[in-house]
Coordinates of C-alpha atoms in Angstrom, one line a residue:
Chain O
M1 CA -34.4 25.8 -26.8
I2 CA -35.5 25.1 -23.1
H3 CA -39.0 23.8 -22.6
L4 CA -40.5 23.0 -19.1
E5 CA -43.8 21.3 -19.0
N6 CA -45.9 21.1 -15.8
I7 CA -42.9 20.9 -13.5
E8 CA -43.6 20.1 -10.0
K9 CA -41.1 19.6 -7.2
L10 CA -42.0 18.2 -3.8
Y11 CA -39.7 17.7 -0.8
R12 CA -40.9 14.9 1.4
T13 CA -39.9 14.0 4.9
D14 CA -41.7 11.5 7.2
T15 CA -44.2 14.0 8.4
I16 CA -44.2 17.0 6.0
E17 CA -44.5 17.4 2.3
T18 CA -43.3 20.8 0.9
V19 CA -44.2 22.0 -2.5
A20 CA -41.2 23.9 -4.0
L21 CA -42.5 24.2 -7.5
H22 CA -46.1 23.9 -8.7
N23 CA -47.1 23.3 -12.2
I24 CA -44.5 25.4 -13.9
S25 CA -44.5 25.5 -17.7
L26 CA -42.0 27.7 -19.4
H27 CA -40.4 28.1 -22.8
I28 CA -37.2 29.9 -23.3
D29 CA -36.0 30.7 -26.8
K30 CA -32.4 30.4 -28.1
G31 CA -30.5 33.6 -27.4
E32 CA -33.1 34.8 -24.8
F33 CA -32.0 36.5 -21.6
L34 CA -34.6 35.6 -18.9
S35 CA -34.6 36.6 -15.3
V36 CA -36.4 34.9 -12.5
M37 CA -37.5 36.9 -9.5
G38 CA -39.4 36.2 -6.3
P39 CA -39.1 36.3 -2.6
S40 CA -36.7 34.0 -0.7
G41 CA -37.9 30.4 -0.6
C42 CA -40.3 30.8 -3.6
G43 CA -38.4 28.1 -5.7
K44 CA -36.2 30.2 -7.9
S45 CA -33.0 28.3 -7.3
T46 CA -34.9 25.0 -7.5
L47 CA -36.2 26.0 -10.9
L48 CA -32.7 26.9 -12.0
N49 CA -31.3 23.6 -10.7
I50 CA -34.0 21.7 -12.6
I51 CA -33.2 23.6 -15.9
G52 CA -29.5 22.9 -15.3
L53 CA -30.2 19.1 -14.7
L54 CA -28.7 19.3 -11.3
D55 CA -32.0 18.3 -9.7
V56 CA -34.9 16.2 -11.0
P57 CA -38.6 17.3 -10.9
T58 CA -41.1 15.2 -9.0
R59 CA -43.4 15.5 -12.0
G60 CA -43.3 17.1 -15.4
Q61 CA -40.8 17.2 -18.2
V62 CA -37.6 19.1 -19.1
K63 CA -36.7 19.4 -22.8
I64 CA -33.5 21.1 -24.1
D65 CA -33.1 21.2 -27.8
N66 CA -36.1 18.9 -28.1
Q67 CA -34.4 16.2 -26.0
I68 CA -36.3 14.9 -23.1
L69 CA -33.9 14.7 -20.2
G70 CA -35.9 12.8 -17.6
N71 CA -34.3 9.5 -17.0
M72 CA -30.8 10.0 -18.6
P73 CA -28.1 8.0 -16.8
D74 CA -25.6 9.9 -14.7
K75 CA -22.8 9.7 -17.3
K76 CA -24.9 11.0 -20.2
L77 CA -26.3 13.7 -18.0
A78 CA -22.9 14.8 -17.0
R79 CA -21.8 14.9 -20.7
F80 CA -24.9 16.9 -21.6
R81 CA -24.3 19.5 -18.8
N82 CA -20.6 19.7 -19.9
Q83 CA -21.5 20.4 -23.5
K84 CA -24.6 22.6 -23.2
I85 CA -24.7 24.4 -19.8
G86 CA -22.5 26.8 -17.9
F87 CA -23.2 27.7 -14.3
I88 CA -22.6 30.9 -12.3
F89 CA -23.3 30.7 -8.6
Q90 CA -23.9 33.4 -6.0
S91 CA -21.1 32.2 -3.8
F92 CA -18.8 31.7 -6.8
H93 CA -17.9 28.1 -5.9
L94 CA -14.3 28.4 -7.1
I95 CA -11.9 25.7 -6.1
N96 CA -9.6 27.5 -3.7
D97 CA -6.7 25.1 -4.1
L98 CA -6.4 25.8 -7.8
P99 CA -5.2 29.0 -9.5
V100 CA -7.5 31.0 -11.7
M101 CA -6.4 29.3 -15.0
D102 CA -7.0 25.8 -13.6
N103 CA -10.4 26.9 -12.3
V104 CA -11.4 28.2 -15.7
E105 CA -10.2 25.0 -17.4
L106 CA -12.4 22.9 -15.2
P107 CA -15.3 22.2 -17.7
L108 CA -12.7 21.4 -20.4
L109 CA -11.1 18.7 -18.3
Y110 CA -14.1 16.5 -18.9
R111 CA -13.9 16.8 -22.7
N112 CA -11.5 15.2 -25.0
S113 CA -9.3 18.2 -25.4
T114 CA -5.6 18.6 -25.2
A115 CA -3.9 20.7 -22.5
R116 CA -2.9 23.3 -25.1
E117 CA -6.5 23.5 -26.4
R118 CA -7.8 23.9 -22.8
R119 CA -5.3 26.6 -22.1
R120 CA -6.2 28.5 -25.2
L121 CA -10.0 28.4 -24.5
A122 CA -9.5 29.3 -20.9
S123 CA -7.3 32.2 -21.8
E124 CA -9.9 33.5 -24.3
A125 CA -12.6 33.2 -21.6
L126 CA -10.5 35.1 -19.1
E127 CA -9.8 37.8 -21.7
K128 CA -13.5 38.3 -22.2
V129 CA -14.0 39.0 -18.5
G130 CA -10.9 41.1 -18.3
L131 CA -8.8 38.9 -16.1
S132 CA -5.9 37.9 -18.3
N133 CA -3.5 39.3 -15.8
R134 CA -4.7 37.1 -13.0
I135 CA -4.2 33.6 -14.3
K136 CA -1.7 32.5 -11.7
H137 CA -3.6 34.1 -8.7
F138 CA -5.5 31.9 -6.3
P139 CA -9.2 32.7 -5.5
S140 CA -8.2 33.9 -2.0
Q141 CA -6.1 36.6 -3.7
L142 CA -9.1 38.1 -5.6
S143 CA -11.9 40.5 -4.7
G144 CA -15.5 39.4 -4.8
G145 CA -16.1 40.9 -8.3
Q146 CA -12.9 39.3 -9.6
K147 CA -14.0 35.9 -8.3
Q148 CA -17.4 36.2 -10.0
R149 CA -15.6 37.2 -13.2
V150 CA -13.5 34.0 -12.9
A151 CA -16.7 32.1 -12.3
I152 CA -18.2 33.6 -15.5
A153 CA -15.0 32.7 -17.4
R154 CA -15.3 29.2 -16.2
A155 CA -19.0 29.1 -17.3
I156 CA -18.2 30.3 -20.8
A157 CA -14.9 28.5 -21.4
G158 CA -16.5 25.5 -23.0
S159 CA -18.8 27.8 -25.1
P160 CA -22.1 26.3 -23.8
E161 CA -25.3 27.5 -25.4
I162 CA -27.0 28.0 -22.0
I163 CA -25.7 30.0 -19.0
L164 CA -27.5 29.6 -15.7
A165 CA -26.7 32.3 -13.2
D166 CA -28.0 32.0 -9.6
E167 CA -27.9 35.5 -8.1
P168 CA -24.6 36.3 -9.7
T169 CA -24.6 39.8 -8.3
G170 CA -26.0 38.8 -4.9
N171 CA -22.7 38.9 -3.0
L172 CA -21.4 42.0 -4.7
D173 CA -21.7 45.8 -4.2
S174 CA -23.6 47.8 -6.9
T175 CA -20.6 48.8 -8.9
M176 CA -19.3 45.3 -9.2
G177 CA -22.8 44.0 -9.7
N178 CA -23.2 46.3 -12.7
E179 CA -19.9 45.2 -14.0
I180 CA -20.9 41.5 -13.9
M181 CA -24.3 42.4 -15.4
N182 CA -22.6 44.1 -18.3
I183 CA -20.5 41.1 -19.0
L184 CA -23.6 38.9 -19.0
L185 CA -25.4 41.3 -21.4
T186 CA -22.4 41.4 -23.7
L187 CA -22.2 37.6 -23.7
N188 CA -25.9 37.4 -24.6
S189 CA -25.7 40.0 -27.4
S190 CA -22.4 39.0 -28.9
E191 CA -22.2 35.3 -28.3
K192 CA -26.0 34.7 -28.5
S193 CA -25.9 32.8 -25.3
T194 CA -29.2 31.8 -23.7
I195 CA -29.1 33.1 -20.2
V196 CA -31.4 32.3 -17.3
M197 CA -30.6 34.5 -14.2
V198 CA -32.1 34.3 -10.8
T199 CA -32.0 37.7 -9.1
H200 CA -33.5 39.7 -6.2
D201 CA -32.5 42.9 -8.0
E202 CA -35.3 44.5 -10.0
T203 CA -33.0 46.9 -11.8
M204 CA -30.9 44.0 -13.0
A205 CA -33.9 42.0 -14.0
K206 CA -35.3 44.9 -16.0
K207 CA -32.1 44.8 -18.2
T208 CA -33.0 41.3 -19.4
H209 CA -35.5 40.4 -22.2
R210 CA -38.1 38.8 -20.1
L211 CA -38.9 38.5 -16.4
V212 CA -40.6 35.5 -14.7
R213 CA -41.9 35.9 -11.2
L214 CA -42.5 33.1 -8.8
F215 CA -44.4 33.1 -5.5
D216 CA -44.7 30.0 -3.3
G217 CA -43.6 27.8 -6.1
S218 CA -46.0 29.0 -8.7
Q219 CA -45.4 31.3 -11.6
V220 CA -47.3 34.6 -11.2
Q221 CA -45.9 36.5 -14.1
Chain X
M1 CA -6.4 15.6 -16.1
L2 CA -3.8 13.8 -14.0
K3 CA -1.8 17.0 -13.6
N4 CA -5.0 18.6 -12.2
Y5 CA -5.6 15.8 -9.8
F6 CA -2.0 15.9 -8.7
K7 CA -2.2 19.7 -8.1
I8 CA -5.4 19.3 -6.1
A9 CA -3.9 16.4 -4.1
L10 CA -0.8 18.4 -3.2
A11 CA -2.9 21.4 -2.3
V12 CA -5.2 19.4 0.0
L13 CA -2.2 17.9 1.7
R14 CA -0.7 21.3 2.2
R15 CA -3.9 22.7 3.5
R16 CA -4.5 20.1 6.2
K17 CA -0.9 19.7 7.5
F18 CA -1.8 17.9 10.7
F19 CA -4.0 15.3 9.0
T20 CA -1.4 14.9 6.3
F21 CA 1.3 14.3 8.9
I22 CA -0.9 11.7 10.6
S23 CA -1.7 10.0 7.3
L24 CA 1.8 10.0 6.0
F25 CA 3.2 8.8 9.4
G26 CA 0.7 6.0 9.6
I27 CA 1.4 4.8 6.0
S28 CA 5.2 5.2 6.2
F29 CA 5.5 3.6 9.6
T30 CA 3.5 0.6 8.6
L31 CA 5.3 0.3 5.3
T32 CA 8.7 0.5 7.1
I33 CA 7.7 -2.3 9.4
I34 CA 6.6 -4.4 6.4
I35 CA 9.7 -3.7 4.4
V36 CA 12.0 -4.4 7.3
I37 CA 10.2 -7.7 8.0
A38 CA 10.3 -8.5 4.3
A39 CA 14.0 -7.8 4.2
F40 CA 14.6 -10.2 7.1
W41 CA 12.4 -12.8 5.5
E42 CA 14.3 -12.4 2.2
N43 CA 17.6 -12.7 4.0
I44 CA 16.5 -15.8 5.9
T45 CA 14.8 -17.7 3.1
S46 CA 17.1 -17.0 0.2
A47 CA 20.3 -18.9 -0.5
G48 CA 23.4 -17.1 0.8
Y49 CA 26.8 -17.7 2.2
P50 CA 27.7 -20.4 2.8
D51 CA 24.5 -22.3 2.1
T52 CA 24.6 -21.5 -1.6
N53 CA 23.3 -24.8 -2.9
R54 CA 19.8 -24.4 -1.3
D55 CA 18.1 -25.2 -4.6
R56 CA 19.4 -28.7 -4.4
S57 CA 19.4 -29.2 -0.7
L58 CA 16.9 -30.8 1.7
Y59 CA 16.9 -30.3 5.5
I60 CA 16.0 -32.7 8.3
N61 CA 15.5 -30.7 11.5
F62 CA 12.9 -32.8 13.4
V63 CA 12.1 -36.3 14.2
M64 CA 8.7 -36.9 15.8
Q65 CA 7.8 -39.9 18.0
E66 CA 4.1 -40.3 18.5
N67 CA 2.1 -42.2 21.2
P68 CA -1.2 -42.9 19.3
K69 CA -2.9 -44.3 22.5
Q70 CA -2.4 -41.2 24.6
N71 CA -2.2 -38.7 21.8
G72 CA 1.2 -37.7 23.0
M73 CA 4.3 -36.8 21.0
M74 CA 8.0 -36.0 21.3
K75 CA 9.5 -33.8 18.6
G76 CA 13.0 -32.5 18.2
P77 CA 16.3 -32.8 16.5
A78 CA 17.7 -36.3 15.9
S79 CA 20.5 -38.1 17.6
F80 CA 23.9 -38.3 15.8
Y81 CA 23.4 -42.1 15.6
Y82 CA 20.1 -41.6 13.8
M83 CA 21.6 -39.2 11.3
D84 CA 24.7 -41.3 10.8
H85 CA 23.1 -44.7 10.7
Y86 CA 19.9 -44.0 8.8
V87 CA 20.3 -40.8 6.9
R88 CA 23.9 -41.0 5.8
S89 CA 23.3 -44.6 4.5
M90 CA 20.8 -43.2 2.0
K91 CA 21.7 -43.8 -1.7
T92 CA 20.2 -40.8 -3.4
P93 CA 21.9 -37.8 -1.8
E94 CA 25.3 -36.8 -3.1
K95 CA 26.5 -35.8 0.4
V96 CA 25.0 -35.5 3.9
A97 CA 26.1 -32.7 6.3
I98 CA 25.4 -33.5 9.9
S99 CA 25.6 -30.8 12.6
S100 CA 24.4 -30.2 16.1
I101 CA 22.4 -27.2 17.3
F102 CA 24.8 -24.7 18.6
T103 CA 25.7 -24.6 22.3
A104 CA 27.1 -21.8 24.2
T105 CA 30.4 -21.9 26.2
N106 CA 32.4 -19.2 27.9
T107 CA 36.1 -18.5 27.6
Y108 CA 38.2 -15.7 28.9
V109 CA 40.6 -13.6 26.8
R110 CA 42.7 -10.9 28.6
N111 CA 40.3 -11.1 31.6
K112 CA 37.3 -10.5 29.3
K113 CA 34.5 -13.0 29.0
L114 CA 33.9 -14.2 25.5
L115 CA 30.8 -16.2 24.5
I116 CA 31.5 -19.0 22.0
N117 CA 28.8 -20.9 20.3
M118 CA 30.0 -24.3 19.3
K119 CA 28.6 -26.7 16.7
F120 CA 29.7 -30.3 16.2
T121 CA 29.8 -31.5 12.6
N122 CA 30.8 -34.4 10.4
D123 CA 33.4 -34.1 7.6
Q124 CA 30.8 -33.7 4.8
W125 CA 29.6 -30.5 6.5
W126 CA 32.6 -28.8 4.7
D127 CA 31.6 -30.2 1.3
V128 CA 27.9 -29.4 1.4
L129 CA 28.4 -25.8 2.6
E130 CA 30.7 -23.5 0.7
F131 CA 32.6 -21.9 3.6
K132 CA 35.2 -19.3 2.7
F133 CA 38.4 -20.3 4.4
L134 CA 40.4 -17.2 5.3
E135 CA 43.2 -19.4 6.6
G136 CA 43.8 -23.1 7.0
K137 CA 41.4 -25.9 6.1
P138 CA 38.6 -28.0 7.5
Y139 CA 39.2 -31.1 9.7
T140 CA 39.3 -34.4 7.9
L141 CA 37.4 -37.7 8.5
Q142 CA 40.5 -39.2 9.9
Q143 CA 41.0 -36.4 12.4
I144 CA 37.3 -36.7 13.4
R145 CA 37.6 -40.5 13.9
S146 CA 40.8 -40.2 15.9
G147 CA 39.1 -37.7 18.2
E148 CA 41.7 -35.0 17.6
R149 CA 41.0 -31.8 19.5
I150 CA 40.8 -29.6 16.5
A151 CA 38.5 -26.7 15.5
V152 CA 37.5 -24.4 12.7
I153 CA 36.7 -20.9 14.1
S154 CA 34.9 -17.9 12.6
E155 CA 36.6 -14.7 11.6
D156 CA 34.9 -12.8 14.5
T157 CA 36.1 -15.4 17.0
R158 CA 39.6 -15.1 15.7
N159 CA 39.5 -11.4 15.9
Q160 CA 38.2 -11.4 19.5
Y161 CA 40.4 -14.3 20.8
F162 CA 43.7 -13.9 18.9
G163 CA 43.4 -10.3 17.7
E164 CA 42.4 -8.6 14.5
N165 CA 43.7 -10.5 11.4
E166 CA 46.2 -12.5 13.5
K167 CA 47.4 -15.7 12.0
C168 CA 46.1 -18.5 14.2
V169 CA 46.2 -21.8 12.4
G170 CA 48.2 -24.3 14.6
R171 CA 47.6 -22.1 17.7
Y172 CA 45.3 -23.2 20.5
I173 CA 42.0 -21.8 21.6
E174 CA 40.7 -22.8 25.0
T175 CA 37.1 -23.0 26.0
D176 CA 35.5 -25.0 28.9
N177 CA 39.0 -25.7 30.1
I178 CA 39.8 -27.7 26.9
Q179 CA 42.3 -26.6 24.4
Y180 CA 41.6 -27.0 20.7
R181 CA 44.1 -26.6 17.9
V182 CA 42.9 -24.2 15.2
A183 CA 42.7 -26.0 11.8
G184 CA 41.1 -23.1 9.9
V185 CA 39.3 -19.7 10.0
V186 CA 36.1 -19.2 8.0
K187 CA 34.2 -16.0 7.1
S188 CA 31.6 -15.5 9.8
V189 CA 27.9 -16.5 9.3
P190 CA 25.1 -14.4 10.8
I191 CA 22.9 -15.9 13.6
T192 CA 19.9 -15.5 11.3
A193 CA 21.1 -18.8 9.7
P194 CA 20.9 -20.9 12.9
L195 CA 21.4 -24.2 11.1
I196 CA 24.8 -23.1 10.0
Y197 CA 25.9 -20.3 12.4
A198 CA 28.6 -21.0 15.0
D199 CA 31.7 -19.3 16.4
M200 CA 33.5 -22.6 16.5
Y201 CA 33.0 -25.8 14.5
L202 CA 34.2 -29.1 16.1
P203 CA 34.3 -32.8 15.1
Y204 CA 31.2 -34.6 16.5
T205 CA 33.5 -37.0 18.3
L206 CA 34.4 -34.2 20.7
S207 CA 30.9 -33.6 21.9
K208 CA 30.3 -34.3 25.6
N209 CA 27.1 -36.2 24.6
D210 CA 27.9 -39.7 23.4
Y211 CA 27.6 -39.8 19.7
R212 CA 27.1 -43.6 19.8
D213 CA 23.9 -43.2 21.9
K214 CA 21.1 -45.0 19.9
S215 CA 18.2 -42.8 21.0
I216 CA 16.2 -41.4 18.2
N217 CA 16.0 -37.8 19.4
G218 CA 19.1 -35.8 20.1
M219 CA 20.6 -32.5 19.0
Y220 CA 21.6 -33.0 15.3
S221 CA 20.1 -31.9 12.0
A222 CA 21.2 -32.8 8.5
I223 CA 21.5 -31.2 5.1
L224 CA 21.0 -33.6 2.2
L225 CA 22.7 -32.4 -1.0
A226 CA 21.3 -33.7 -4.2
H227 CA 23.3 -34.1 -7.4
N228 CA 20.8 -31.7 -9.0
S229 CA 17.4 -30.2 -8.1
D230 CA 15.5 -32.8 -10.1
E231 CA 16.5 -35.5 -7.7
L232 CA 15.0 -33.8 -4.6
D233 CA 11.8 -35.8 -4.9
K234 CA 13.8 -39.1 -5.1
I235 CA 15.6 -38.2 -1.9
R236 CA 12.3 -37.3 -0.2
S237 CA 10.7 -40.6 -1.0
E238 CA 13.9 -42.6 -0.1
Y239 CA 13.9 -40.8 3.2
Q240 CA 10.3 -41.8 3.8
Q241 CA 11.2 -45.4 3.2
V242 CA 14.1 -45.1 5.6
V243 CA 11.9 -43.6 8.3
L244 CA 9.5 -46.5 8.0
K245 CA 12.3 -48.9 8.9
V246 CA 13.4 -47.0 12.0
P247 CA 12.4 -49.3 14.9
P248 CA 10.5 -47.6 17.8
Q249 CA 12.6 -47.4 21.0
N250 CA 9.8 -46.9 23.4
K251 CA 6.8 -49.3 23.6
D252 CA 4.4 -46.4 23.8
Y253 CA 5.8 -44.1 21.2
T254 CA 5.3 -46.5 18.3
K255 CA 4.9 -44.1 15.3
I256 CA 8.0 -42.3 14.0
S257 CA 7.9 -39.6 11.4
S258 CA 10.3 -37.2 9.9
H259 CA 10.6 -35.3 6.6
A260 CA 13.3 -34.1 4.3
D261 CA 12.1 -30.5 3.7
S262 CA 13.0 -27.4 1.9
Y263 CA 14.8 -24.8 4.0
I264 CA 11.7 -22.9 5.1
E265 CA 9.6 -26.0 5.7
S266 CA 12.3 -27.4 7.9
F267 CA 11.6 -24.5 10.3
T268 CA 7.8 -24.2 9.9
R269 CA 7.4 -27.8 10.7
M270 CA 8.0 -27.0 14.3
F271 CA 4.6 -25.1 14.3
S272 CA 2.7 -28.2 13.1
R273 CA 1.4 -30.9 15.4
K274 CA 0.6 -33.2 12.5
S275 CA 3.2 -35.5 11.1
D276 CA 2.1 -35.0 7.5
S277 CA 1.9 -31.2 7.6
S278 CA 4.9 -29.0 7.1
G279 CA 3.3 -26.0 8.9
L280 CA 4.1 -23.7 6.0
A281 CA 0.5 -22.9 5.4
I282 CA 0.1 -22.0 9.1
V283 CA 3.1 -19.7 9.1
I284 CA 2.1 -18.0 5.8
T285 CA -1.5 -17.6 7.0
G286 CA -0.2 -16.1 10.3
A287 CA 2.1 -13.8 8.5
V288 CA -0.6 -12.6 6.1
I289 CA -3.0 -11.9 9.0
V290 CA -0.4 -9.9 10.9
I291 CA 0.5 -7.9 7.8
L292 CA -3.2 -7.3 7.0
L293 CA -3.8 -6.1 10.6
L294 CA -0.8 -3.9 10.4
M295 CA -2.1 -2.4 7.2
L296 CA -5.7 -2.2 8.4
L297 CA -5.0 0.5 11.1
P298 CA -3.6 3.2 8.8
T299 CA -6.2 2.2 6.1
I300 CA -9.1 2.8 8.5
N301 CA -7.4 6.0 9.8
L302 CA -6.9 7.3 6.2
M303 CA -10.5 6.3 5.3
N304 CA -11.8 8.3 8.3
I305 CA -9.8 11.3 7.4
N306 CA -11.0 11.1 3.8
I307 CA -14.6 10.9 4.8
S308 CA -14.2 14.0 6.9
R309 CA -12.5 15.7 3.9
I310 CA -15.6 15.0 1.8
M311 CA -17.7 17.6 3.6
E312 CA -14.9 20.0 3.4
R313 CA -14.7 19.6 -0.3
S314 CA -18.4 19.3 -1.1
S315 CA -18.4 22.6 -3.0
E316 CA -15.6 21.3 -5.2
I317 CA -17.5 18.1 -5.8
G318 CA -20.7 20.0 -6.6
V319 CA -18.9 22.3 -9.0
R320 CA -17.1 19.4 -10.8
K321 CA -20.4 17.5 -11.1
A322 CA -22.2 20.6 -12.4
F323 CA -19.5 21.2 -15.0
G324 CA -19.6 17.6 -16.4
A325 CA -17.8 15.2 -14.1
S326 CA -19.7 12.0 -13.7
S327 CA -19.8 10.2 -10.3
G328 CA -17.4 7.6 -11.8
T329 CA -14.9 10.3 -12.8
L330 CA -15.0 11.9 -9.4
A331 CA -14.5 8.5 -7.7
V332 CA -11.5 7.8 -9.9
Q333 CA -10.1 11.3 -9.0
F334 CA -10.4 10.7 -5.3
I335 CA -8.8 7.2 -5.5
I336 CA -5.9 8.7 -7.6
E337 CA -5.5 11.4 -5.0
N338 CA -5.3 8.8 -2.3
I339 CA -2.8 6.7 -4.2
I340 CA -0.7 9.9 -4.6
L341 CA -0.8 10.3 -0.8
T342 CA 0.0 6.7 -0.1
L343 CA 2.8 6.6 -2.7
G344 CA 4.2 9.7 -0.9
G345 CA 4.0 7.7 2.4
G346 CA 5.6 4.8 0.5
I347 CA 8.6 6.9 -0.5
I348 CA 9.0 8.2 3.1
G349 CA 8.6 4.6 4.3
L350 CA 11.3 3.4 1.8
I351 CA 13.7 6.1 3.1
F352 CA 12.9 5.1 6.7
S353 CA 13.4 1.4 5.8
F354 CA 16.7 2.2 4.2
L355 CA 17.9 4.0 7.3
I356 CA 16.7 1.3 9.6
L357 CA 18.3 -1.5 7.6
S358 CA 21.5 0.4 7.3
A359 CA 21.5 0.9 11.1
V360 CA 20.8 -2.8 11.6
N361 CA 23.6 -3.8 9.2
N362 CA 26.1 -1.4 10.9
S363 CA 25.1 -2.2 14.4
A364 CA 26.5 -5.1 16.5
L365 CA 22.9 -6.2 17.1
I366 CA 23.2 -9.1 14.6
P367 CA 26.8 -9.4 13.5
N368 CA 27.5 -10.3 9.9
L369 CA 24.0 -9.7 8.8
T370 CA 23.5 -7.7 5.6
L371 CA 19.9 -6.7 4.9
T372 CA 19.0 -5.0 1.7
I373 CA 16.0 -3.6 0.0
N374 CA 16.0 -5.6 -3.1
F375 CA 13.6 -5.5 -6.1
T376 CA 11.3 -8.2 -4.6
V377 CA 11.0 -6.2 -1.4
L378 CA 10.5 -3.0 -3.3
L379 CA 7.8 -4.6 -5.4
Y380 CA 6.0 -5.8 -2.2
A381 CA 6.2 -2.2 -0.9
I382 CA 4.8 -0.7 -4.1
I383 CA 1.9 -3.2 -4.1
A384 CA 1.3 -2.5 -0.4
C385 CA 1.1 1.2 -1.2
L386 CA -1.3 0.7 -4.1
I387 CA -3.6 -1.6 -1.9
F388 CA -3.5 1.1 0.8
G389 CA -4.4 3.9 -1.5
F390 CA -7.1 1.9 -3.2
L391 CA -8.7 0.6 0.0
S392 CA -8.6 3.9 1.8
G393 CA -10.0 5.7 -1.2
V394 CA -12.8 3.4 -2.4
Y395 CA -15.3 3.8 0.3
P396 CA -15.0 7.6 0.7
A397 CA -15.1 7.9 -3.1
W398 CA -18.2 5.8 -3.2
R399 CA -19.8 8.0 -0.5
M400 CA -18.7 11.1 -2.4
S401 CA -20.1 9.9 -5.7
R402 CA -23.5 9.4 -4.2
M403 CA -23.6 13.1 -3.0
E404 CA -26.4 15.1 -4.8
V405 CA -25.0 18.1 -6.6
V406 CA -27.6 20.4 -5.2
N407 CA -26.8 19.3 -1.6
A408 CA -23.0 19.5 -2.3
L409 CA -23.3 23.1 -3.5
K410 CA -25.4 24.1 -0.5
V411 CA -22.4 23.5 1.9
R412 CA -20.2 26.6 1.8

């Protein structure tokens, strides 16, 4: 499903060159739930961004479904992300000016779907995360856990095959964190979604199929 | 999609109330100025009472005498003799209306000073222009030739001098210690038509300036009425032939030039120092520069506000990109949001314009003036709004579309 080959990511300024990722090769199967752990600044989020085509590696190759996605133009890359990938961010990144329903509909706006179809899919996604009764609320009216559930609904509304979660429980207390983790596990088992999750929480990571550890940009496990 | 953009645009406007106010104020204020100017322009340039035959009329407002040796020139209205002798003898025009520039005199009614602007005309003045006579009739050629002290007055003058709706034909009106018998009363003309406006129209033979004086320049202009609009070019070329035959009256000022122009050109010619240029291009260029400068200020202001809003909305930009919006789609969204804002400003501007134009129409500032927002002006306003929205949105949208997703999502 996802194949990374000798990925290297360097950040260069006039004076310093920082290695964010060094020679990462990774294969993730369809339907696998993989967690990525490591200390802060070890390159976890950079790796996730590269898998999600939000960032480009300095060297190496990213393949998803056997497609090499190196030099795809912006428009094609955007369409690919829209169809294949859903994102969940630590700080939710909901659009505060839009109500819950519109936030969840967001990925569907960039597809050729009708307003009715968008509404139906968004409602289904909200039902899966248990927030059907909050569709008219604005993000500022929700708790942290509810915001993250909206973010999950947004990520799954377009039924992408891959879900990339960057510390989805990082900003939540343990009860809410567990709630979110359970939703992700259910999605993985019932929808067969491929999930890559960056986390600091060992307990959460242990619930996933496989754990990858990074240290100073290199894979250590 | 559009509904979503619309919701976002409204939400952003509500969130930043002060900036929204500044933006809307800038746009609506500028548009109001443009619309009011356009309404004035429309009123001045389009045919209207009593100059309804403008499509088949040509105007002579200036005669220029040039001194080629010293690069000097004299430019101004023509003498009555010039108009009567050279212009009225032309074969192609159906009729020639000759009139002086208006001159102010004072009169006193019930111990109150009343300013009366007088205009001296020939008899064909009343045939070329379609004045509405509320009472009486125009003076005749015979009355002009006999030097009869007779006048046609405007409705406003009648109301102020004789009283509201008083019958006054046959009665006398006194100004500059001279009494004139009223031959007729016409519906008043606003001062924005200076070629035609007057409070009192008198035969040219009553002017204190000698109408037989053979000088070239004087105080008269002429309106040449063609049989139909196809004959305007014929009139123009005949007039050029006539001008060539006018003998110089001063040994230094040897070159004489004058043109039979359209209504607008007859005014813009005063801005031109060259005898063969109507000055229209200069005036239009000037007007375009002024309007562009007027529009530039709110556009730059809006552009600045938009750029500062980009950072504020970088999380949204990042999320939209992550979920499949291309840079182009986002740029279009931002431009549409701006157009929504500017159209909002445009609607407010239209309301302001309507209020200002109503106030001008109802005030005594320019009597008898009726300014309207017509479809042409409305079209100008909508185009101006779209240009505003587009210009103020393009650069920020371009900046936004270049933003890397990863960086956009880092800003919280």
